Short mmCIF file of C-alpha atoms in Angstrom, two decimals:
data_model
loop_
_atom_site.label_atom_id
_atom_site.label_comp_id
_atom_site.label_asym_id
_atom_site.label_seq_id
_atom_site.Cartn_x
_atom_site.Cartn_y
_atom_site.Cartn_z
CA MET U 1 188.54 86.66 -41.84
CA ALA U 2 185.93 88.99 -43.31
CA LYS U 3 186.56 91.15 -46.37
CA ASN U 4 184.84 94.28 -45.04
CA TYR U 5 184.50 95.72 -41.54
CA ALA U 6 182.24 98.41 -40.13
CA PHE U 7 182.35 100.07 -36.72
CA ILE U 8 179.32 101.76 -35.20
CA GLY U 9 178.74 103.36 -31.81
CA LEU U 10 177.36 106.32 -29.95
CA PHE U 11 179.04 109.72 -29.93
CA GLY U 12 182.17 109.41 -27.80
CA SER U 13 182.47 105.64 -28.15
CA GLY U 14 185.89 105.92 -29.79
CA LYS U 15 184.88 104.01 -32.91
CA THR U 16 187.01 106.19 -35.18
CA GLU U 17 190.17 105.37 -33.23
CA VAL U 18 189.26 101.68 -33.30
CA ALA U 19 188.51 101.75 -37.04
CA ILE U 20 191.80 103.50 -37.84
CA ASN U 21 193.86 101.12 -35.73
CA TRP U 22 192.11 98.08 -37.20
CA ALA U 23 192.76 99.30 -40.74
CA LEU U 24 196.45 99.72 -39.87
CA LYS U 25 196.48 96.23 -38.36
CA LEU U 26 194.97 94.79 -41.53
CA LYS U 27 197.64 96.55 -43.58
CA GLU U 28 200.30 94.50 -41.82
CA GLU U 29 199.03 91.36 -43.54
CA ASN U 30 197.21 92.70 -46.62
CA GLU U 31 198.64 94.70 -49.48
CA LYS U 32 195.47 96.63 -50.25
CA VAL U 33 193.39 98.18 -47.47
CA ALA U 34 190.94 101.07 -47.75
CA ILE U 35 189.45 103.03 -44.87
CA ILE U 36 186.14 104.69 -45.65
CA ASP U 37 185.09 107.79 -43.75
CA GLY U 38 181.37 107.27 -43.38
CA ASP U 39 181.00 109.79 -40.56
CA ILE U 40 178.56 112.45 -41.74
CA ILE U 41 177.80 113.66 -38.21
CA SER U 42 180.83 114.41 -36.05
CA PRO U 43 182.76 117.66 -36.71
CA TYR U 44 185.36 116.81 -34.06
CA PHE U 45 187.44 113.93 -35.37
CA ARG U 46 187.02 111.94 -38.52
CA THR U 47 189.26 109.64 -40.52
CA ARG U 48 189.74 112.38 -43.09
CA ASP U 49 191.39 114.58 -40.42
CA ILE U 50 194.51 112.41 -40.50
CA ALA U 51 194.18 111.18 -44.08
CA GLU U 52 197.75 112.12 -44.99
CA VAL U 53 199.15 110.17 -42.03
CA LEU U 54 197.15 107.09 -43.00
CA GLU U 55 198.14 107.37 -46.65
CA LYS U 56 201.83 107.44 -45.66
CA ALA U 57 201.16 104.19 -43.80
CA GLY U 58 199.91 102.66 -47.05
CA LEU U 59 196.15 102.92 -46.58
CA VAL U 60 193.76 104.17 -49.23
CA THR U 61 191.56 106.84 -47.65
CA VAL U 62 188.04 107.35 -48.98
CA TYR U 63 186.22 110.59 -48.21
CA PRO U 64 184.83 113.63 -50.10
CA LYS U 65 187.82 115.45 -51.54
CA GLY U 66 188.51 119.09 -52.40
CA ALA U 67 186.11 121.73 -51.11
CA LEU U 68 183.84 119.06 -49.64
CA ARG U 69 186.54 117.62 -47.34
CA ASN U 70 185.42 119.65 -44.30
CA ALA U 71 181.75 119.88 -45.17
CA ASP U 72 179.30 118.52 -42.61
CA LEU U 73 177.09 117.07 -45.31
CA PRO U 74 175.60 113.59 -45.80
CA ILE U 75 178.06 112.66 -48.56
CA ILE U 76 179.24 109.12 -49.29
CA THR U 77 181.42 108.91 -52.37
CA GLY U 78 180.91 106.32 -55.08
CA ALA U 79 184.46 105.19 -54.40
CA ALA U 80 183.28 103.77 -51.07
CA ILE U 81 181.04 101.30 -52.86
CA GLY U 82 183.83 100.49 -55.26
CA TYR U 83 186.25 99.47 -52.51
CA LEU U 84 183.57 97.49 -50.67
CA LEU U 85 182.96 95.48 -53.85
CA ASN U 86 186.59 95.20 -54.98
CA PRO U 87 187.79 91.67 -54.08
CA GLU U 88 191.40 92.84 -53.95
CA PHE U 89 190.74 95.22 -51.06
CA LYS U 90 189.98 94.86 -47.39
CA ALA U 91 187.73 97.78 -46.49
CA VAL U 92 187.05 99.37 -43.10
CA VAL U 93 184.07 101.70 -42.64
CA ASP U 94 184.00 104.26 -39.83
CA VAL U 95 180.29 104.97 -39.40
CA GLY U 96 178.99 108.16 -37.81
CA GLY U 97 177.56 108.06 -34.32
CA GLU U 98 173.96 108.36 -33.19
CA GLU U 99 170.86 107.54 -35.19
CA ASN U 100 171.38 110.03 -38.00
CA GLY U 101 174.92 108.85 -38.62
CA VAL U 102 174.30 105.12 -38.71
CA VAL U 103 171.87 105.45 -41.63
CA VAL U 104 175.00 105.41 -43.80
CA LEU U 105 175.45 101.74 -42.99
CA GLY U 106 171.91 101.04 -44.10
CA TYR U 107 172.67 102.79 -47.39
CA LEU U 108 175.82 100.70 -47.87
CA LYS U 109 174.19 97.43 -46.80
CA PRO U 110 173.66 96.08 -50.37
CA TYR U 111 177.41 96.42 -50.99
CA LEU U 112 178.82 95.13 -47.71
CA GLY U 113 179.01 91.49 -48.79
CA ASP U 114 181.22 89.45 -46.47
CA ALA U 115 181.26 92.00 -43.66
CA GLU U 116 181.81 92.07 -39.93
CA ILE U 117 179.85 94.70 -38.00
CA SER U 118 181.01 95.73 -34.53
CA MET U 119 179.51 98.11 -31.98
CA VAL U 120 182.10 100.04 -29.99
CA VAL U 121 181.07 100.87 -26.42
CA ASN U 122 182.62 103.35 -24.00
CA ILE U 123 180.98 103.06 -20.58
CA ALA U 124 182.60 106.36 -19.57
CA ARG U 125 180.28 108.32 -21.87
CA PRO U 126 176.65 109.39 -21.32
CA PHE U 127 173.91 106.96 -22.36
CA SER U 128 176.30 104.00 -22.45
CA SER U 129 177.33 103.75 -18.82
CA THR U 130 174.74 101.15 -17.85
CA VAL U 131 173.55 97.80 -19.13
CA ASP U 132 170.12 99.17 -19.97
CA GLY U 133 171.57 102.22 -21.72
CA ILE U 134 173.86 100.13 -23.91
CA ILE U 135 171.07 97.73 -24.85
CA THR U 136 168.80 100.64 -25.78
CA ALA U 137 171.52 102.12 -27.99
CA TYR U 138 172.22 98.73 -29.55
CA GLU U 139 168.58 98.19 -30.45
CA GLN U 140 168.24 101.70 -31.92
CA LEU U 141 171.40 101.54 -34.01
CA ARG U 142 170.70 98.04 -35.25
CA ARG U 143 167.14 98.93 -36.22
CA ILE U 144 168.14 102.05 -38.14
CA ALA U 145 171.15 100.51 -39.88
CA ARG U 146 169.17 97.34 -40.67
CA VAL U 147 172.19 95.12 -40.14
CA LYS U 148 173.15 92.36 -37.76
CA VAL U 149 175.75 93.35 -35.18
CA ASP U 150 178.35 90.59 -34.98
CA TYR U 151 180.43 91.81 -32.05
CA LEU U 152 180.65 94.23 -29.15
CA ILE U 153 183.93 95.98 -28.44
CA ASN U 154 184.86 97.24 -24.99
CA ASN U 155 186.50 100.64 -25.40
CA ALA U 156 186.02 101.95 -21.87
CA ASN U 157 188.24 105.01 -21.65
CA LEU U 158 188.77 108.54 -20.46
CA SER U 159 191.27 109.38 -23.19
CA TYR U 160 194.74 109.81 -21.65
CA GLU U 161 193.30 109.46 -18.15
CA THR U 162 192.25 105.87 -18.84
CA THR U 163 193.20 103.33 -16.16
CA PRO U 164 193.08 99.53 -16.04
CA ASP U 165 190.22 99.79 -13.53
CA ILE U 166 188.10 101.76 -16.02
CA ILE U 167 188.81 99.17 -18.69
CA ARG U 168 187.84 96.31 -16.36
CA LYS U 169 184.65 98.12 -15.38
CA GLY U 170 183.79 98.23 -19.08
CA GLU U 171 184.38 94.50 -19.34
CA GLU U 172 182.10 93.87 -16.38
CA ILE U 173 179.22 95.88 -17.81
CA LEU U 174 179.66 94.65 -21.37
CA SER U 175 179.74 91.04 -20.19
CA LYS U 176 176.22 91.49 -18.83
CA VAL U 177 175.07 93.16 -22.05
CA SER U 178 176.57 90.36 -24.11
CA GLU U 179 174.76 87.72 -22.10
CA ILE U 180 171.41 89.47 -22.52
CA ILE U 181 171.54 90.30 -26.24
CA GLU U 182 173.62 87.23 -27.15
CA VAL U 183 176.28 89.16 -29.04
CA PRO U 184 179.88 88.23 -28.13
CA VAL U 185 182.54 90.67 -27.00
CA LYS U 186 185.40 90.56 -29.51
CA TRP U 187 188.03 92.79 -27.89
CA THR U 188 188.96 94.90 -24.98
CA VAL U 189 190.69 97.99 -26.35
CA VAL U 190 193.84 98.99 -24.47
CA PRO U 191 195.79 102.15 -25.35
CA ASP U 192 199.52 101.73 -25.88
CA PHE U 193 200.40 103.79 -22.79
CA ILE U 194 198.85 101.12 -20.54
CA LYS U 195 201.19 98.16 -20.21
CA GLU U 196 198.86 95.77 -18.41
CA ASP U 197 197.29 93.03 -20.49
CA ASP U 198 195.55 90.95 -17.82
CA PHE U 199 192.00 91.46 -19.03
CA LYS U 200 189.02 89.18 -19.53
CA TYR U 201 188.74 89.57 -23.30
CA PRO U 202 191.39 89.50 -26.05
CA VAL U 203 193.36 92.75 -25.98
CA PHE U 204 193.42 95.05 -29.01
CA ARG U 205 196.14 97.63 -28.46
CA ILE U 206 195.71 100.99 -30.13
CA HIS U 207 197.61 104.19 -30.64
CA ARG U 208 195.54 107.30 -30.08
CA PHE U 209 195.59 109.78 -32.94
CA MET U 210 193.62 112.47 -31.13
CA LYS U 211 194.12 114.49 -27.96
CA MET U 212 190.55 114.40 -26.72
CA GLU U 213 188.00 111.58 -26.95
CA MET U 214 185.23 113.40 -28.77
CA ILE U 215 184.31 110.85 -31.45
#
């Protein structure tokens, strides 16, 4: 198991939800887990928006504090680097979407160490609904972040209107992407209100912390 984890993806991919749920999963087996809000782009939903909830669950939340908490500024605190380097901590980085957001990962690259990088894909969002669109996004994000993407994650969803058929459609499309770019699919994300688990890839169940999928 890696020490650090980073999740990237286009706007609307749901990477923040995945990052939060993975950090909570890690906390079940690790005493010290930090979740780093590296989203300098999205004003809609960021890890810091539910920081108090995550702290009650035992996570260390890392984001600009005080007056800078709600600022839409390219700020990455020095504490983020500290937790990435601290051998006692597992660290999860939620990276901002689109090209301008993913530059954060390039900045943090020297400190990532033993890290696993995953690209979260939601085929129900613009620009990631087709094989070609996903591959284009993958190449752009990987080039800008200057990191190797280890896994793809199928997060096909329409928020609370998600159905098993939508999830399976995501698996179908992402399977083709995986074959072309030779990056394996790690999980199929399934929200906790869907009880089915008969999917192609290993199921990662999540609880949604937001009402609308705008991340």
